[in-house]
Amino acid sequence: MSSRDVVMGRIRDALTLAPPTATEVPRNYRTGRTMPDAERVELLVDRLVDYKAVVHRSTEAQLPEVLARALRDVGARRIGVPAGLNDSWLSEFDGETVVDSPTVPAPELGNLDGVVTASAVSCAETGTIFLDGRPDQGRRALTLVPDLHVCVVTVDSIEVGVPEAMARLVPERPTTLISGPSATSDIELERVEGVHGPRNLHVVIVG
Amino acid sequence: MSGVSLGLPAVPPRAPEGVGFLRGTEKFPAAARHELANAQLRRNIGKATHTIRAKRLHVTGELPDWEDLRDAGAAIKTDVMSRLPELLEQLEAAVVARGGTVHWAADANEANAIVTDLVRATGSDEVIKVKSMATQEIELNEHLEANGIHAYETDLAELIVQLGHDKPSHILVPAIHRNRSEIREIFLREMADVDPDLDDNPKHLAAAARKFLRHKFMTVPVAISGANFGVAETGTLGVVESEGNGRMCLTMPQTLITVMGIEKVIPTYRDLEVFLQLLPRSSTGERMNPYTSMWTGVTPGDGPQDFHLVLLDNGRTAALADGVGRQALNCIRCSACLNVCPVYERTGGHAYGSTYPGPIGAVLTPQLAGMDGKDDPNSTLPFASSLCGACYDACPVKIDIPSLLVELRHQKVQKSGFGAEAAAMKAASVAMSSAKLFTLAQKAAGLGRVVAGKKGKISKLPPPLSGWTDARDIPAPPAQTFRQWWDSTEGRAAIAAARKDGDR
Ligand code: SF4
């Protein structure tokens, strides 16, 4: 008998010996919330700052300028981008732009000063940004190995809470939820930003 | 549905003895005694649990629908336990459809063998690991080591524990018992190429760990992880973490092997909206943990191209066969119950002798691994609690840990007996077996007030109840029965206050 049959048999035995009762899942928690743009942005910014992320505001027209300034201010000269990033976003950046592809060995990403990507959706209440590997966000290694991640969040992609944000995801896509830069509290519970993931997270909110 | 008939239903076996970390070497009272003597440990743990406790209360208080989320979480998990066969089949099919391979492991030995074979097949003699309770439970690292494969723990706390040749003492912060100067010493002693001038600033210690592990992340071709959730509907696996070591392990290697307890399956992707609110807030007291990774099978051009999911029983079906005790399988390993437990706070995690310490460990460990033998160290675990109720109130999925502890005590006493206490328990169980008798007995016990006199305490009872009073004074029974009191406004208020108190 296969182990699968053994385990399945045990589960069925267990449920025969102690039959369960049917359970209804009450979903009285908050879902489908909306909030005016300004309030959603304010809430998200408050959470991001709390997590030690650096937040920039921009209009759509100013975005190339804001990105170029943010990169210059931290001295980033060599920037990785996913293949599907809007070309115009880095039109004002005067450093080197490297377009990522699956054939680039991941360790080489460590030679980049940083990476600029879009994002799929954000959750204001928890300060969480969701990346789902679409062409403007790239593969997971791209936003993980470099020490700086500059992430562009459009106002219309910000949702109020976790249920609202999750509802906009495509489950099968590899999804990364980011709430601030990498952090640990393993040593005497003192929070230290930056362990293995990017130590610096900049978020540009557009719109 | 597999149509294999196994004949009459039998109680499923517990986790095998002699393998894994579900049994300590001595009973809780003995272990607790020498852990209690370690003042440094007690200070570290006390400070840590109080800090997390305060943070948790702050962020759970922020959500007006916290209780609704708890109700939903509890119901989803209860529903999972009743529908395990279909959900696991669904999960398996979804993972396979996305290019993953699913393995089934009846116990720790089988899981260890499966993982070892999978690693061997890659030709690597090194693996990187994300912190995982399941692999800790089955003693995977040690098994791999014995087979010539070195496992690198990549979570900072697990790394501290591993380099310190130590055992984890907390579900969430396994090195909670170590302070910064101890950690510095461990790093200086055990890390190759560490800067000899390294001081004990947590920032610098974290940087040293980053440097130490970066090379491994870039070069080791196999990773092993656990999973916080496995979604039956979509085949999506999820790992919740902070440092990015999880993302590294789940993204960089060619092969990913995930070991997941069968109870971690959840029905739908939507259910994640509940647990992604409950878990971080209960666990680290954050609104959301820094990183969560979710993946479904294999994605061409992104992350590991070879994915294996090992579904682990190891005593879980034995717990499932207990209609009362199965509640313990609802645990999402947030560790909130540890942080509010007065017993855990004083003894630390090591005293429980298991991968799962604290209140939930005291329930889960005997259920997974058994506690029947008289000398079994696990036999004392259900007694390692003051039954104050704080754990119940803290638990995001509303596991009634105090009642489960009482149930296990009852089972233990019925099976093997604890001398005089067993006789007392037996007498009590006759009364407790019928609601009517119980109420009658309580009314009769009201007479105890007369015996107790002014002190309000009964110091001596006739046998068999002397088994209890020999060791402790019991308060005189109240004028009301427990039920009368429970139904009164005063009773309700007192319970609520006691729960609040336990939270402090
Ligand atoms: S029993 Fe509840 S509180 Fe304790 S670790 Fe499990 S989920 Fe958390």
Coordinates of C-alpha atoms in Angstrom, one line a residue, chain A residues 89-188:
Chain A
W89 CA 9.8 56.1 -16.1
L90 CA 13.6 56.2 -16.2
S91 CA 14.0 58.7 -19.0
E92 CA 15.5 61.3 -16.6
F93 CA 17.9 58.8 -15.0
D94 CA 21.4 59.4 -16.2
G95 CA 23.0 56.2 -14.8
E96 CA 23.1 52.7 -16.4
T97 CA 19.9 50.7 -16.8
V98 CA 20.1 46.9 -17.0
V99 CA 17.1 45.0 -18.3
D100 CA 16.6 41.7 -16.5
S101 CA 15.8 38.4 -18.1
P102 CA 15.6 34.8 -16.8
T103 CA 18.9 34.0 -18.4
V104 CA 20.8 36.4 -16.2
P105 CA 22.3 34.3 -13.4
A106 CA 20.6 35.5 -10.2
P107 CA 23.9 36.2 -8.3
E108 CA 24.8 38.8 -10.9
L109 CA 21.8 40.8 -9.6
G110 CA 24.0 41.5 -6.6
N111 CA 26.1 43.8 -8.8
L112 CA 23.2 46.2 -9.2
D113 CA 22.9 49.3 -7.0
G114 CA 19.2 48.8 -7.0
V115 CA 16.1 47.9 -8.9
V116 CA 13.0 49.9 -10.0
T117 CA 9.7 48.0 -10.5
A118 CA 6.0 48.6 -10.6
S119 CA 3.6 46.8 -8.2
A120 CA 0.4 44.8 -8.5
V121 CA -1.7 46.1 -5.6
S122 CA -1.2 47.6 -2.1
C123 CA -2.9 47.4 1.2
A124 CA -3.2 50.6 3.1
E125 CA -4.2 49.3 6.5
T126 CA -1.1 47.1 6.8
G127 CA 1.4 49.0 4.6
T128 CA 1.8 46.0 2.3
I129 CA 2.9 46.1 -1.3
F130 CA 2.0 43.0 -3.5
L131 CA 4.3 42.0 -6.4
D132 CA 3.0 39.3 -8.7
G133 CA 5.7 38.8 -11.3
R134 CA 3.9 40.6 -14.1
P135 CA 6.3 42.0 -16.8
D136 CA 6.5 45.4 -15.1
Q137 CA 7.5 43.7 -11.8
G138 CA 9.8 40.9 -13.0
R139 CA 10.9 37.6 -11.5
R140 CA 11.2 37.3 -7.7
A141 CA 15.0 37.3 -7.6
L142 CA 15.1 40.8 -9.2
T143 CA 13.5 42.5 -6.2
L144 CA 15.3 40.4 -3.7
V145 CA 19.0 40.4 -4.4
P146 CA 19.8 44.1 -4.9
D147 CA 20.1 46.1 -1.7
L148 CA 17.7 48.9 -2.8
H149 CA 14.2 48.4 -4.1
V150 CA 12.4 51.4 -5.6
C151 CA 8.8 50.4 -6.0
V152 CA 6.1 52.5 -7.9
V153 CA 2.6 52.3 -6.5
T154 CA -0.3 53.9 -8.4
V155 CA -3.1 55.4 -6.3
D156 CA -5.7 53.3 -8.0
S157 CA -3.9 50.1 -7.0
I158 CA -4.1 50.9 -3.3
E159 CA -6.9 49.0 -1.5
V160 CA -8.1 49.7 2.1
G161 CA -7.5 46.3 3.7
V162 CA -6.2 42.8 3.3
P163 CA -9.4 41.2 1.9
E164 CA -9.8 44.0 -0.7
A165 CA -6.2 43.7 -1.8
M166 CA -6.2 39.9 -1.9
A167 CA -9.3 39.9 -4.1
R168 CA -7.3 41.6 -6.8
L169 CA -4.6 39.0 -7.0
V170 CA -4.2 36.1 -9.4
P171 CA -3.5 33.1 -7.2
E172 CA -1.3 31.2 -9.6
R173 CA 1.2 34.0 -10.0
P174 CA 4.2 33.9 -7.7
T175 CA 3.3 36.6 -5.3
T176 CA 5.5 38.5 -2.8
L177 CA 4.0 40.6 0.0
I178 CA 6.4 43.3 1.1
S179 CA 5.8 45.4 4.3
G180 CA 8.9 47.6 4.7
P181 CA 12.5 46.5 4.2
S182 CA 13.9 43.2 5.4
A183 CA 13.9 43.2 9.2
T184 CA 14.7 40.9 12.1
S185 CA 13.8 41.1 15.8
D186 CA 15.6 37.9 16.7
I187 CA 18.2 39.5 18.9
E188 CA 16.6 40.6 22.2

